[in-house]
mmCIF file of C-alpha atoms and ligand atoms in Angstrom:
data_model
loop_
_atom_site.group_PDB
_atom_site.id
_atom_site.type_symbol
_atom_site.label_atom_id
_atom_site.label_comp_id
_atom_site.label_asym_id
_atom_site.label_seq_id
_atom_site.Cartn_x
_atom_site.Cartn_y
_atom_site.Cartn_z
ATOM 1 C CA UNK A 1 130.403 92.354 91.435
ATOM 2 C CA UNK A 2 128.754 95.811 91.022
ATOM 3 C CA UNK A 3 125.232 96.792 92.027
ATOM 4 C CA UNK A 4 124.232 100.063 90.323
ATOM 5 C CA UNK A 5 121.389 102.120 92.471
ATOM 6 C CA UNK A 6 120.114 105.402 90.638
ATOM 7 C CA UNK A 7 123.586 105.536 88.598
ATOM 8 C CA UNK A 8 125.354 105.245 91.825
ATOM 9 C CA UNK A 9 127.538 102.208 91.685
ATOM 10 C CA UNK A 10 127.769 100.315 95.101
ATOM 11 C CA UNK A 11 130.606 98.261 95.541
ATOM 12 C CA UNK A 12 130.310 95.398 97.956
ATOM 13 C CA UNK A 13 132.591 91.896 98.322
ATOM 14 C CA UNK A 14 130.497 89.240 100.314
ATOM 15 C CA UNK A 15 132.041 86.569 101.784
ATOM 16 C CA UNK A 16 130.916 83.233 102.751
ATOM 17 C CA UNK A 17 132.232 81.045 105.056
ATOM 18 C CA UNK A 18 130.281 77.631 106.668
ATOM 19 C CA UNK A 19 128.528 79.271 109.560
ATOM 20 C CA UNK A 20 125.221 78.770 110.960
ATOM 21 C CA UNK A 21 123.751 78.231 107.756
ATOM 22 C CA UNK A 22 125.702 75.844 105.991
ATOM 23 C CA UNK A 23 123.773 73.037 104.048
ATOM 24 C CA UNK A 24 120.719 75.087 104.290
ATOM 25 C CA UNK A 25 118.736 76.695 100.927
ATOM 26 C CA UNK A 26 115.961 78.974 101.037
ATOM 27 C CA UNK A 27 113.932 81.415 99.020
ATOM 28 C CA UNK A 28 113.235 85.051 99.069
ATOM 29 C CA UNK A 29 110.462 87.056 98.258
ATOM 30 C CA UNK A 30 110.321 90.426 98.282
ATOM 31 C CA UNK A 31 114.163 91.733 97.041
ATOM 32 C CA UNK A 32 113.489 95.113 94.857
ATOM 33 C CA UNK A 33 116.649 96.976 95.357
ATOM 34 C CA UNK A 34 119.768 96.712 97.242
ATOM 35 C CA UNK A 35 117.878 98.822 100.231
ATOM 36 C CA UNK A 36 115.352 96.003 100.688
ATOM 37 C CA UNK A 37 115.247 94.203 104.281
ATOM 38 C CA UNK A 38 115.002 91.391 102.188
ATOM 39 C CA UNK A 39 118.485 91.841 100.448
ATOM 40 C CA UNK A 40 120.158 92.675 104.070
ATOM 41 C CA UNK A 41 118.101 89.331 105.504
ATOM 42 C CA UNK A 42 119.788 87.353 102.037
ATOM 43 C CA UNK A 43 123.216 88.606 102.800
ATOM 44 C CA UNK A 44 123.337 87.650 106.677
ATOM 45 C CA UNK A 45 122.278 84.530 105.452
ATOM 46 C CA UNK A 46 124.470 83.836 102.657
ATOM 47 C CA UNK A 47 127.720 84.660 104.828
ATOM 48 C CA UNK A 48 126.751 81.577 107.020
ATOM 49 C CA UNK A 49 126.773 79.449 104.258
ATOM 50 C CA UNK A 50 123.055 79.580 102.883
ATOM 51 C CA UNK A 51 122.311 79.015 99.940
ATOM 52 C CA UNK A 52 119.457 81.197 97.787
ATOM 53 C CA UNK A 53 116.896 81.719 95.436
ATOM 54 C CA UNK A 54 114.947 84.636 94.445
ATOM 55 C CA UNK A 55 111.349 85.932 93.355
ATOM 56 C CA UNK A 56 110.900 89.284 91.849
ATOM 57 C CA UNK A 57 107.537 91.018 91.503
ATOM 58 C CA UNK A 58 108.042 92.063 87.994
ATOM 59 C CA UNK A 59 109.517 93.251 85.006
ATOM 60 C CA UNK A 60 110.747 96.133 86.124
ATOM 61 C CA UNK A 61 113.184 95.189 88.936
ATOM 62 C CA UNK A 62 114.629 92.599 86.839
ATOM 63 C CA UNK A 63 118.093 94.427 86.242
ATOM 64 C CA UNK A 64 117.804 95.415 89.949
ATOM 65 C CA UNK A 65 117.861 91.588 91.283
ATOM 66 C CA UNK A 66 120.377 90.196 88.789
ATOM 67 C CA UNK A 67 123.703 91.462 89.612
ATOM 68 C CA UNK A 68 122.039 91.045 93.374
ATOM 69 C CA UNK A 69 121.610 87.583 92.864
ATOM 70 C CA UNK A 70 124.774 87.012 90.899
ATOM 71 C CA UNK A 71 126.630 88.428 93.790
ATOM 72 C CA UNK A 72 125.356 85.700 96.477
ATOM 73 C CA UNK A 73 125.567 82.776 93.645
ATOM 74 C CA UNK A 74 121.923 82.011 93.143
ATOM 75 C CA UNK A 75 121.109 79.662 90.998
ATOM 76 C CA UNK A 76 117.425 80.737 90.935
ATOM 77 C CA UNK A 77 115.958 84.267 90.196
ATOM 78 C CA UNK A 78 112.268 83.734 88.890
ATOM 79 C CA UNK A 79 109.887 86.569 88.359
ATOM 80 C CA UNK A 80 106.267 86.434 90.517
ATOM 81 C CA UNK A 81 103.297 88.221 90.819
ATOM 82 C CA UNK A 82 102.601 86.882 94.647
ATOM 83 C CA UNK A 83 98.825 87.979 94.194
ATOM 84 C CA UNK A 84 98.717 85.515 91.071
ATOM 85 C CA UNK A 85 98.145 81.873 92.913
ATOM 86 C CA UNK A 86 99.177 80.670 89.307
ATOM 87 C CA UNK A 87 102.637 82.238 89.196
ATOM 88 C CA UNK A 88 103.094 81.102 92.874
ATOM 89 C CA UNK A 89 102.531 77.404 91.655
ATOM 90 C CA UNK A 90 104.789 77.916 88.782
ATOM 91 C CA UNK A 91 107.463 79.250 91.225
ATOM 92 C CA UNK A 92 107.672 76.082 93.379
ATOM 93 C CA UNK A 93 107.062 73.603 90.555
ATOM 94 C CA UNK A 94 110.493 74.898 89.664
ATOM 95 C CA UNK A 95 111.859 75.475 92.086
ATOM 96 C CA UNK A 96 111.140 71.878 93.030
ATOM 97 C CA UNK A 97 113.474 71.034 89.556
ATOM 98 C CA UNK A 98 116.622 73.079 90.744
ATOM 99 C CA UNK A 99 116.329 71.533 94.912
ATOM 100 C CA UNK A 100 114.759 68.732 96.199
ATOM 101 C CA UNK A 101 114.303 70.827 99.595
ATOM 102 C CA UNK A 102 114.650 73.646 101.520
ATOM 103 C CA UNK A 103 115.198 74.788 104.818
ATOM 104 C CA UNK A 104 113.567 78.296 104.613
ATOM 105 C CA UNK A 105 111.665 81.181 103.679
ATOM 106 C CA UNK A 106 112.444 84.124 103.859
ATOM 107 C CA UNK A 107 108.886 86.968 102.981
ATOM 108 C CA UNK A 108 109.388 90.569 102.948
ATOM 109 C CA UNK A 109 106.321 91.323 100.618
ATOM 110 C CA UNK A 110 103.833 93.978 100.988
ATOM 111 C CA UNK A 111 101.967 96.822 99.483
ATOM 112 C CA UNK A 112 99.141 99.338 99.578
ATOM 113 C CA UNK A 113 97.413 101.754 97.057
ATOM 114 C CA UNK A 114 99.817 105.189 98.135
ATOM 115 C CA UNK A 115 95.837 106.954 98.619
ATOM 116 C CA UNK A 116 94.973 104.355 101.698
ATOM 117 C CA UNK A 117 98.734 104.989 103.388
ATOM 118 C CA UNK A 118 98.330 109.058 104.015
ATOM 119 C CA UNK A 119 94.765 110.816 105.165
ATOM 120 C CA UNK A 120 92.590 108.714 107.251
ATOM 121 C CA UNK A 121 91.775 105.226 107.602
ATOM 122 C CA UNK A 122 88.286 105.363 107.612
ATOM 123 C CA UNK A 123 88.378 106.869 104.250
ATOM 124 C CA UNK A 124 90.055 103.157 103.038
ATOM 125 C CA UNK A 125 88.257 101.641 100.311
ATOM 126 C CA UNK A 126 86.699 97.810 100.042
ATOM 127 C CA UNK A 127 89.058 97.547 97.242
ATOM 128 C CA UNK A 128 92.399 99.011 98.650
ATOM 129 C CA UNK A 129 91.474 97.012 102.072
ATOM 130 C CA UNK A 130 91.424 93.543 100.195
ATOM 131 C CA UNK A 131 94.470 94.735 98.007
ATOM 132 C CA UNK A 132 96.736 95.100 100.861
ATOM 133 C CA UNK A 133 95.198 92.185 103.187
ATOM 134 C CA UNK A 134 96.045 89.840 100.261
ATOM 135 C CA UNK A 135 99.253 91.445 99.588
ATOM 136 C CA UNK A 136 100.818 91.711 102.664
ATOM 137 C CA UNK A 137 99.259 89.627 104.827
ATOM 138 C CA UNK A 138 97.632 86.340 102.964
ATOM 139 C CA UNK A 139 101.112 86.167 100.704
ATOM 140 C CA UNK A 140 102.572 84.334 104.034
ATOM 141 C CA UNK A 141 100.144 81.619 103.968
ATOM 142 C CA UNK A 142 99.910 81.363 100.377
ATOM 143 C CA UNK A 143 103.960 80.302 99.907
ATOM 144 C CA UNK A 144 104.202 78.621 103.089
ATOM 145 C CA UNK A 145 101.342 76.318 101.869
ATOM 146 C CA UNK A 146 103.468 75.717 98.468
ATOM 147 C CA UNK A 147 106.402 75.116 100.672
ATOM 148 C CA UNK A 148 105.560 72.053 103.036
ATOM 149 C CA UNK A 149 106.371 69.670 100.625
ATOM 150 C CA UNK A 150 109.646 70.969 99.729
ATOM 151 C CA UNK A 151 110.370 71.513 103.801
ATOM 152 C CA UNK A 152 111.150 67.641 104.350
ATOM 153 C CA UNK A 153 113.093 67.805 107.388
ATOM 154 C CA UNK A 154 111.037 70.826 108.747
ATOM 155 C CA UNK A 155 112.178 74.419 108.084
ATOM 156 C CA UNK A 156 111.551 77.942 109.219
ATOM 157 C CA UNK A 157 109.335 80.509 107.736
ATOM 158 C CA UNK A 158 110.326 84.212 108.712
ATOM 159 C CA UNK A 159 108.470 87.547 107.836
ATOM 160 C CA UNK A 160 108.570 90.983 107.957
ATOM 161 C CA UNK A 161 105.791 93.032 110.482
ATOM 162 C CA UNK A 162 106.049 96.566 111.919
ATOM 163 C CA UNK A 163 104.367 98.425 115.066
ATOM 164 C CA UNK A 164 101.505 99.865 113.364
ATOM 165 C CA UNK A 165 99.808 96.283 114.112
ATOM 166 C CA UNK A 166 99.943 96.449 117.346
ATOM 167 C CA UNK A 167 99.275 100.646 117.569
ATOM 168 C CA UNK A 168 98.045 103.332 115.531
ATOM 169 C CA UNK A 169 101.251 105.211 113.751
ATOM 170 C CA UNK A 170 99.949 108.184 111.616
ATOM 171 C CA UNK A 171 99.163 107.483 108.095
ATOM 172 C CA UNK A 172 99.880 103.371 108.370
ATOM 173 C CA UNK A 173 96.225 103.265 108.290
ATOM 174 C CA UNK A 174 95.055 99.927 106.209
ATOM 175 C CA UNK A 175 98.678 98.547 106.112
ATOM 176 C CA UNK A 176 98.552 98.518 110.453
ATOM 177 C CA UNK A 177 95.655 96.246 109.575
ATOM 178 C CA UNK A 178 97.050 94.263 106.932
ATOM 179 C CA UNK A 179 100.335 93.407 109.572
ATOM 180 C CA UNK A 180 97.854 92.601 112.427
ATOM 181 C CA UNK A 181 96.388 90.176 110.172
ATOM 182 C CA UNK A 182 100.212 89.138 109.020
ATOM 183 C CA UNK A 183 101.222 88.793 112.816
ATOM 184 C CA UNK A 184 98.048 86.518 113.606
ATOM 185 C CA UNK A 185 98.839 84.644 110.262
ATOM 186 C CA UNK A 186 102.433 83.936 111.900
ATOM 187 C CA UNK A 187 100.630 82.534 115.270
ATOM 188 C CA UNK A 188 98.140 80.289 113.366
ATOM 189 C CA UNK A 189 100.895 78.808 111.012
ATOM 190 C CA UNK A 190 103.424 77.902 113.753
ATOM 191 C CA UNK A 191 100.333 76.199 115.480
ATOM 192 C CA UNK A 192 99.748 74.029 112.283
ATOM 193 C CA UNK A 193 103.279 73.486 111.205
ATOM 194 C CA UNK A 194 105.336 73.045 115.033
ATOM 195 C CA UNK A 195 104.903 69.087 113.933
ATOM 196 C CA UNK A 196 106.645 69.189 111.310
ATOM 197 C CA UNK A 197 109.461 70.878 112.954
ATOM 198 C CA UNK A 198 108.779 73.780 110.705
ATOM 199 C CA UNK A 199 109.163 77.472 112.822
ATOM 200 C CA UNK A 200 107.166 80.458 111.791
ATOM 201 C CA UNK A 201 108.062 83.574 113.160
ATOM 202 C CA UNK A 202 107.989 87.752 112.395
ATOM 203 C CA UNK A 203 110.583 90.821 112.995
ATOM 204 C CA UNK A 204 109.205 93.995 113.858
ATOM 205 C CA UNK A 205 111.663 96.125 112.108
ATOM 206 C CA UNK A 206 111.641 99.958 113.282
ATOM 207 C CA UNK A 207 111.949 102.405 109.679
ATOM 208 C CA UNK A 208 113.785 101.772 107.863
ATOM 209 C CA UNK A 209 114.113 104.092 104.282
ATOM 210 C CA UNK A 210 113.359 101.691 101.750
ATOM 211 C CA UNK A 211 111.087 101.572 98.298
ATOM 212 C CA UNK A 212 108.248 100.524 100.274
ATOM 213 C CA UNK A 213 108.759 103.003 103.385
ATOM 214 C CA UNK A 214 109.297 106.126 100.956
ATOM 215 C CA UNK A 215 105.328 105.318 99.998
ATOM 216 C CA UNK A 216 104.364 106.283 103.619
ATOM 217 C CA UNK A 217 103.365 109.808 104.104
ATOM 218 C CA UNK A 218 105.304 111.584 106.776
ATOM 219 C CA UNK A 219 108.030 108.729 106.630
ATOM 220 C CA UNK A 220 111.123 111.397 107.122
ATOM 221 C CA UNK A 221 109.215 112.298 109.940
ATOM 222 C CA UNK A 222 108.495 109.282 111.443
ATOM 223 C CA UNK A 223 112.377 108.133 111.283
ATOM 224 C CA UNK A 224 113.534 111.739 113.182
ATOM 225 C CA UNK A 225 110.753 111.044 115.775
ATOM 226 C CA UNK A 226 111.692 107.612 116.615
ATOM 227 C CA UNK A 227 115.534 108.463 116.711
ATOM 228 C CA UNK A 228 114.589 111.308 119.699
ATOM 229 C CA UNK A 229 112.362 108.579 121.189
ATOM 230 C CA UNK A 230 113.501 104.963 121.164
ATOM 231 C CA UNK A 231 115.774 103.857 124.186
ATOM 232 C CA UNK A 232 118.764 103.474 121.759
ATOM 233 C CA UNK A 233 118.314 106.880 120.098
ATOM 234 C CA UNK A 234 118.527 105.971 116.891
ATOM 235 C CA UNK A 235 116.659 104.331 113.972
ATOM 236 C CA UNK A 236 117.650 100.452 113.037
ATOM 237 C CA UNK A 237 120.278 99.766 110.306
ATOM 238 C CA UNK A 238 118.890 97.058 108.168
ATOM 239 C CA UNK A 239 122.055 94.981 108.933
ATOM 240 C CA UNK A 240 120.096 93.934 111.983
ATOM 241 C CA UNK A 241 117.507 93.020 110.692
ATOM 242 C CA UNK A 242 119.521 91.160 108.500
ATOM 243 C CA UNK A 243 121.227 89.388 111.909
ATOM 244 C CA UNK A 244 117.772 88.804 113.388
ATOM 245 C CA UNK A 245 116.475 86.959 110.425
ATOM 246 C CA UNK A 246 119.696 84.787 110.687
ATOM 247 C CA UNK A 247 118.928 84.126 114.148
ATOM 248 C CA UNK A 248 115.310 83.127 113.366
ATOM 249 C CA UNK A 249 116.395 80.485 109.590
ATOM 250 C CA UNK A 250 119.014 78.857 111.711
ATOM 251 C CA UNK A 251 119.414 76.761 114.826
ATOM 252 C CA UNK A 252 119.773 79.419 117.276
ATOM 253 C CA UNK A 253 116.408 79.798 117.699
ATOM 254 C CA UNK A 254 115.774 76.017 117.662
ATOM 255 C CA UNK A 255 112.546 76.906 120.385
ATOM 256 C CA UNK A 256 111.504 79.823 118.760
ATOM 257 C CA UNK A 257 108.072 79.798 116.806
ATOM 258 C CA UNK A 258 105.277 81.640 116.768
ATOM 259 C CA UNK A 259 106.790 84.861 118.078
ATOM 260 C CA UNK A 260 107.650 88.656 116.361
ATOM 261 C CA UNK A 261 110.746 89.948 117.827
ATOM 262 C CA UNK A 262 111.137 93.694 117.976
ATOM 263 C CA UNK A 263 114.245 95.096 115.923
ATOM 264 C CA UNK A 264 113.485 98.587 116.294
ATOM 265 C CA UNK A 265 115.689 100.200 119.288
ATOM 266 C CA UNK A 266 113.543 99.637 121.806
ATOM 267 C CA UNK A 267 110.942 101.978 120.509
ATOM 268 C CA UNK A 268 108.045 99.551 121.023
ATOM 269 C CA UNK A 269 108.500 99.306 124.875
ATOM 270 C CA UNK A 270 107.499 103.362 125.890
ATOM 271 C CA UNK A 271 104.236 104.064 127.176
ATOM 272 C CA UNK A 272 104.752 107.727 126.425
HETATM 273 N N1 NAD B 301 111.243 99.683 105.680
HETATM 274 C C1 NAD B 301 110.605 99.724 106.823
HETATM 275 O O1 NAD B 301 110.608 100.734 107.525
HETATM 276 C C2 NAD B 301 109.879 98.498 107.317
HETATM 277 C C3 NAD B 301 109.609 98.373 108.706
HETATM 278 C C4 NAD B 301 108.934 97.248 109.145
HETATM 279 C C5 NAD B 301 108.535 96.273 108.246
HETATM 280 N N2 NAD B 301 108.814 96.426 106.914
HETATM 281 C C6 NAD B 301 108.361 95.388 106.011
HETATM 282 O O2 NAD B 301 109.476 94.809 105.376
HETATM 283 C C7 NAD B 301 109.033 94.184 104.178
HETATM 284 C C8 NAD B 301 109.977 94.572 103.042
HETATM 285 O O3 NAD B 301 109.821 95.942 102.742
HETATM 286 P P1 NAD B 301 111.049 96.921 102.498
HETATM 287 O O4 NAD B 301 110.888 98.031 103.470
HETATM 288 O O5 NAD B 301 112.300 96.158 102.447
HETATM 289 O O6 NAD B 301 110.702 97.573 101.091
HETATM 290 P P2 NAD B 301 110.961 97.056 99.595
HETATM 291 O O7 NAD B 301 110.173 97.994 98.739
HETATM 292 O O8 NAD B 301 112.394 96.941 99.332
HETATM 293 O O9 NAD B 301 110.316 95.623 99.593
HETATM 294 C C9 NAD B 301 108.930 95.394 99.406
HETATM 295 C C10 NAD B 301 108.859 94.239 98.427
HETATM 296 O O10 NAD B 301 107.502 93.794 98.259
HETATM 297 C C11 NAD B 301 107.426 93.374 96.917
HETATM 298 N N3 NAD B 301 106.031 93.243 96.487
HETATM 299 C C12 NAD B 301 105.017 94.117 96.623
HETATM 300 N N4 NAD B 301 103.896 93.627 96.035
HETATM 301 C C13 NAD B 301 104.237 92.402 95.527
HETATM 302 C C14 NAD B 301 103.545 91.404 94.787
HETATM 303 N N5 NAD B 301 102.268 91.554 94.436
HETATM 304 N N6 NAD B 301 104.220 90.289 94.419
HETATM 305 C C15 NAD B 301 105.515 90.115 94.739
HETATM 306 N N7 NAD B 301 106.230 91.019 95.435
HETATM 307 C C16 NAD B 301 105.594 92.156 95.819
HETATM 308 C C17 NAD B 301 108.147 94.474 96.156
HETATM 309 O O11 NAD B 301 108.466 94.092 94.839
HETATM 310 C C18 NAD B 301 109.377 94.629 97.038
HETATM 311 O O12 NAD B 301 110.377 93.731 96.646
HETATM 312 C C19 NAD B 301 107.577 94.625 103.979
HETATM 313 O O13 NAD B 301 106.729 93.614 104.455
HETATM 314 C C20 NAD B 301 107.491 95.838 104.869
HETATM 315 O O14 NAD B 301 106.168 96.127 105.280
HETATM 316 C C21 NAD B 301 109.487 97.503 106.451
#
């Protein structure tokens, strides 16, 4: 199978064998390209046996997830708005007609008017605050929610946070926000859901150059700094985040809930 990335082709065999994952299906928001976290999280998954479908936001990235999907076998690609509650319900209700349950979920979704991520964060409007709250953060709730019924023998809900929660990184302004609220989201959900044996957890990926990064001002910047900095010197390959997210959808982290592991070379540790 051939992906094709700005008239690049990529050439890429996958191979699946009954790992950690076999027997298990789960869906995954937020593919766009075959740079997403979310496509690296898919294809550590899918080579221990998972099984997958796919959301896309729109239109446009249509011919991007196809040959994507196509390559890991899924037998569900649906497009989804994830700040339309309507499309959301149409997702599950058929998803619900392909499976009669899952295991997982997999959300790498988020996004903020380009103004509110360079400049200041005071400037942030009402409307570009709500935009990426609801976005980024209340997305997590809103298809875990949709999930529980499908989750019949429990399940595990994994997401996708970064550092500028937990500290101010130049120019993450409202989206720092936006992942605070995501990482507290992740807390209160694993609180409701640990009785149902259903785990809800977050990686804190360091930068990685994606779609979504490239939309942060200074980004280049950032991924030099961090390289000079981190304890590791050197950025994260998305491949481990990929391996995290594996760790976190399958029984290795049977105890697990609750929690946002660091991916990100040890840069969150330094004081200075
Ligand atoms: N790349 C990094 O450096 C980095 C670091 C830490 C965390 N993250 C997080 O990882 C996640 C995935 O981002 P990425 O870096 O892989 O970039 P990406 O651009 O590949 O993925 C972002 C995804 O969000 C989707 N999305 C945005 N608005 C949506 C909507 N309304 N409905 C449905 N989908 C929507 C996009 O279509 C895209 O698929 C994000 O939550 C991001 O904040 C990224």
């Amino acid at each position: 199978m051939t992906a094709v990335d700005g008239g690049t082709e990529v050439q890429e065999e996958l191979t699946q064998t009954q790992g950690l994952m076999a027997g298990k299906r789960g869906i995954v928001f937020g593919v766009a390209n075959e740079r997403s976290l979310a496509w690296y999280c898919s294809k550590a998954l899918y080579e221990q046996g998972a099984e997958l479908a796919f959301t896309y936001q729109g239109e446009a990235l249509e011919k991007r997830i196809m040959p994507l999907a196509a390559k890991v076998k899924s037998p569900f690609v649906e497009m989804c708005d994830l700040g339309k509650d309507d499309q959301i319900d149409a997702v599950f209700q058929k998803l619900e007609k392909t499976w009669d349950s899952i295991d997982f979920i997999i959300h790498a979704v988020a996004f903020a008017h380009k103004e509110d991520l360079e400049g200041h964060f005071v400037d942030t409007s009402r409307a570009g605050f709500a935009l990426a709250l609801d976005v980024s953060a209340y997305t997590l709730t809103a298809v875990t929610k949709r999930a529980l019924p499908l989750m019949k023998k429990g399940g595990t809900v994994t997401t996708l946070t970064y550092y500028g929660a937990e500290k101010v990184v130049p120019h993450y302004n409202v989206m720092g926000v936006a992942k605070a609220a995501l990482e507290a989201s992740v807390m209160y959900l694993a609180s409701d859901l640990g009785e149902k044996n259903i785990r809800v957890n977050a990686i804190s990926a360091g930068p990685v150059k994606t779609l979504a990064a490239m939309g942060i001002a200074g980004f280049r910047d950032m991924l030099k700094f961090v390289e000079s900095k981190a304890p590791l010197k050197r950025n994260v390959e998305a491949a481990e985040v990929g391996k995290t997210a594996l760790y976190l959808a399958s029984d290795l982290s049977s105890g697990v809930t609750g929690e946002t592991i660091h991916v990100d070379c040890g840069y969150s540790i330094l004081g200075m």
